Amino acid sequence: MAEQMNDKTMAGGDAGKGAVAGAGAGAGAGDGEVAAKTGAAPAPAGDNGLASVAQIVELADQLSACADQLHERIMRDIRAYEEGNVPYRVQTAARTLLEDELLLRQRANGLYADAATYIVKSLGRPQQKLVALTTAAAEKIRKITLIGDVTGLVAGLLHLAGAAATGQAVPVIMALDNLHTQIKVLESHQPRLPSRPEPSQRMPRWTKRRHEGAAASALTGHRFVKLADALVGTLVGTLVGTLVGTLVGP
């Protein structure tokens, strides 16, 4: 099952590699075409995101990276069962997420192929924040404990990919806000280790007294051993002296 899912999904992801290469090679030409049509130079990367072909391609790269992390995380869960039967609920969740992964790759490939038509005017969000957000999403997918917990996050990525394909600022901003919310939800649901209390706080008084008594007994025992050693040494010395005196005689 794992091999079938892997081959089928990755085949869908590989379908757009030719378009990826073409978009990467023609990014500069696409920027020039857009500038010629609009009569204005593309907005600086620091001011507005998705304002050039190169930035659209960068988003497609980020979405593809998220799809890669999702695929790896799904297959890790499946392979954990080795030769045993994968439970039905796990199979269902895996199939659903693999379908989402394939759809995410398709939308990323669409951005690669038609990057010049998806340039957003005056997004009002810097490209760096967009990249940071999608990078955080990929990291959450990689580290998530239960794979089923990422369904909302994956939906947010699909929303962003679809919004970017509109070339409109408002849908993209709404998708970015939604993705940010999904990441925060995951962070709030992650289990946190409780802070370690002080010894006096984490043990009852009677337990504390018992431990103190044990410590005192241990200390007393240590002193007793030292005293016994000293006593034995004295006795041995006395016996040896007496024995030598007896053997030698007056």
Short mmCIF file of N, CA, C and O in Angstrom, two decimals, residues 1 5 10 13 25 40 61 65 68 78 116 123 129 141 144 147 158 160 163 169 173 184-185 189 204 213 217 231 242:
data_model
loop_
_atom_site.label_atom_id
_atom_site.label_comp_id
_atom_site.label_asym_id
_atom_site.label_seq_id
_atom_site.Cartn_x
_atom_site.Cartn_y
_atom_site.Cartn_z
N MET A 1 0.82 -1.20 0.00
CA MET A 1 0.00 0.00 0.00
C MET A 1 0.86 1.26 0.00
O MET A 1 0.60 2.22 -0.70
N MET A 5 0.75 4.20 -2.94
CA MET A 5 0.44 5.60 -2.63
C MET A 5 1.59 6.50 -3.02
O MET A 5 1.40 7.59 -3.56
N MET A 10 3.54 10.87 -6.23
CA MET A 10 4.72 11.52 -6.76
C MET A 10 4.63 11.68 -8.27
O MET A 10 5.20 12.61 -8.84
N GLY A 13 3.00 14.87 -8.80
CA GLY A 13 3.89 15.99 -8.51
C GLY A 13 4.91 16.22 -9.59
O GLY A 13 5.30 17.35 -9.87
N ALA A 25 13.37 29.68 -15.78
CA ALA A 25 14.23 30.26 -16.79
C ALA A 25 13.66 31.55 -17.33
O ALA A 25 14.38 32.46 -17.74
N ALA A 40 4.64 50.16 -15.72
CA ALA A 40 5.31 50.44 -14.45
C ALA A 40 6.19 49.27 -14.09
O ALA A 40 5.90 48.13 -14.42
N ASP A 61 7.35 27.32 -5.12
CA ASP A 61 8.40 26.50 -4.49
C ASP A 61 8.02 26.16 -3.05
O ASP A 61 8.20 25.02 -2.60
N ALA A 65 7.27 22.53 -1.42
CA ALA A 65 8.00 22.04 -0.25
C ALA A 65 7.03 21.55 0.83
O ALA A 65 7.28 20.53 1.49
N ASP A 68 5.85 18.22 -0.21
CA ASP A 68 6.89 17.22 0.04
C ASP A 68 6.88 16.78 1.51
O ASP A 68 6.97 15.59 1.82
N ILE A 78 2.46 5.41 7.61
CA ILE A 78 2.10 4.13 6.99
C ILE A 78 3.20 3.10 7.19
O ILE A 78 2.93 1.94 7.52
N ALA A 116 3.23 34.70 -14.79
CA ALA A 116 3.12 36.08 -15.27
C ALA A 116 1.69 36.61 -15.16
O ALA A 116 1.49 37.83 -15.04
N LEU A 123 -0.25 44.11 -2.85
CA LEU A 123 -0.69 43.14 -1.86
C LEU A 123 -0.68 43.71 -0.46
O LEU A 123 -1.52 43.40 0.37
N LYS A 129 7.41 37.83 4.66
CA LYS A 129 6.44 37.29 5.61
C LYS A 129 5.67 36.14 5.01
O LYS A 129 5.34 35.16 5.70
N ILE A 141 4.05 20.62 9.69
CA ILE A 141 3.70 19.33 9.10
C ILE A 141 4.77 18.29 9.43
O ILE A 141 4.47 17.14 9.75
N ILE A 144 4.55 17.44 13.39
CA ILE A 144 3.26 17.15 14.03
C ILE A 144 3.26 15.74 14.60
O ILE A 144 3.81 14.81 14.01
N ILE A 147 -0.81 12.91 12.55
CA ILE A 147 -0.93 13.41 11.19
C ILE A 147 -2.32 13.98 10.92
O ILE A 147 -2.48 14.91 10.14
N LEU A 158 -4.01 24.99 0.73
CA LEU A 158 -4.79 24.89 -0.51
C LEU A 158 -5.54 26.20 -0.77
O LEU A 158 -5.65 26.65 -1.92
N LEU A 160 -4.56 29.18 0.16
CA LEU A 160 -3.58 30.16 -0.30
C LEU A 160 -3.21 29.93 -1.76
O LEU A 160 -3.11 30.88 -2.54
N ALA A 163 -6.05 31.12 -3.86
CA ALA A 163 -6.16 32.57 -3.84
C ALA A 163 -5.09 33.22 -4.71
O ALA A 163 -5.34 34.21 -5.40
N ALA A 169 -5.53 40.80 -4.63
CA ALA A 169 -4.93 41.00 -3.31
C ALA A 169 -5.83 40.52 -2.18
O ALA A 169 -5.36 39.87 -1.24
N ILE A 173 -4.79 37.95 0.86
CA ILE A 173 -4.67 38.43 2.24
C ILE A 173 -5.52 37.58 3.18
O ILE A 173 -5.09 37.19 4.27
N LYS A 184 -1.33 29.00 14.42
CA LYS A 184 -1.49 29.32 15.84
C LYS A 184 -2.34 28.28 16.56
O LYS A 184 -2.08 27.94 17.72
N VAL A 185 -3.36 27.76 15.88
CA VAL A 185 -4.20 26.71 16.47
C VAL A 185 -3.37 25.48 16.76
O VAL A 185 -3.48 24.87 17.84
N HIS A 189 -2.42 23.73 20.51
CA HIS A 189 -2.83 22.36 20.82
C HIS A 189 -1.65 21.43 21.09
O HIS A 189 -1.87 20.28 21.45
N PRO A 204 4.32 15.41 49.56
CA PRO A 204 3.56 15.71 50.78
C PRO A 204 4.50 15.85 51.98
O PRO A 204 5.63 15.38 51.97
N GLY A 213 14.06 11.85 57.36
CA GLY A 213 14.48 10.83 58.32
C GLY A 213 15.43 9.84 57.70
O GLY A 213 16.42 9.42 58.32
N SER A 217 19.14 9.10 58.85
CA SER A 217 19.60 7.75 59.15
C SER A 217 20.83 7.40 58.34
O SER A 217 21.76 6.76 58.83
N LEU A 231 37.38 1.86 65.54
CA LEU A 231 37.42 0.93 66.66
C LEU A 231 38.13 -0.36 66.27
O LEU A 231 38.97 -0.88 67.01
N THR A 242 49.98 -6.86 71.64
CA THR A 242 50.00 -7.88 72.70
C THR A 242 50.64 -9.16 72.22
O THR A 242 51.43 -9.82 72.92
#
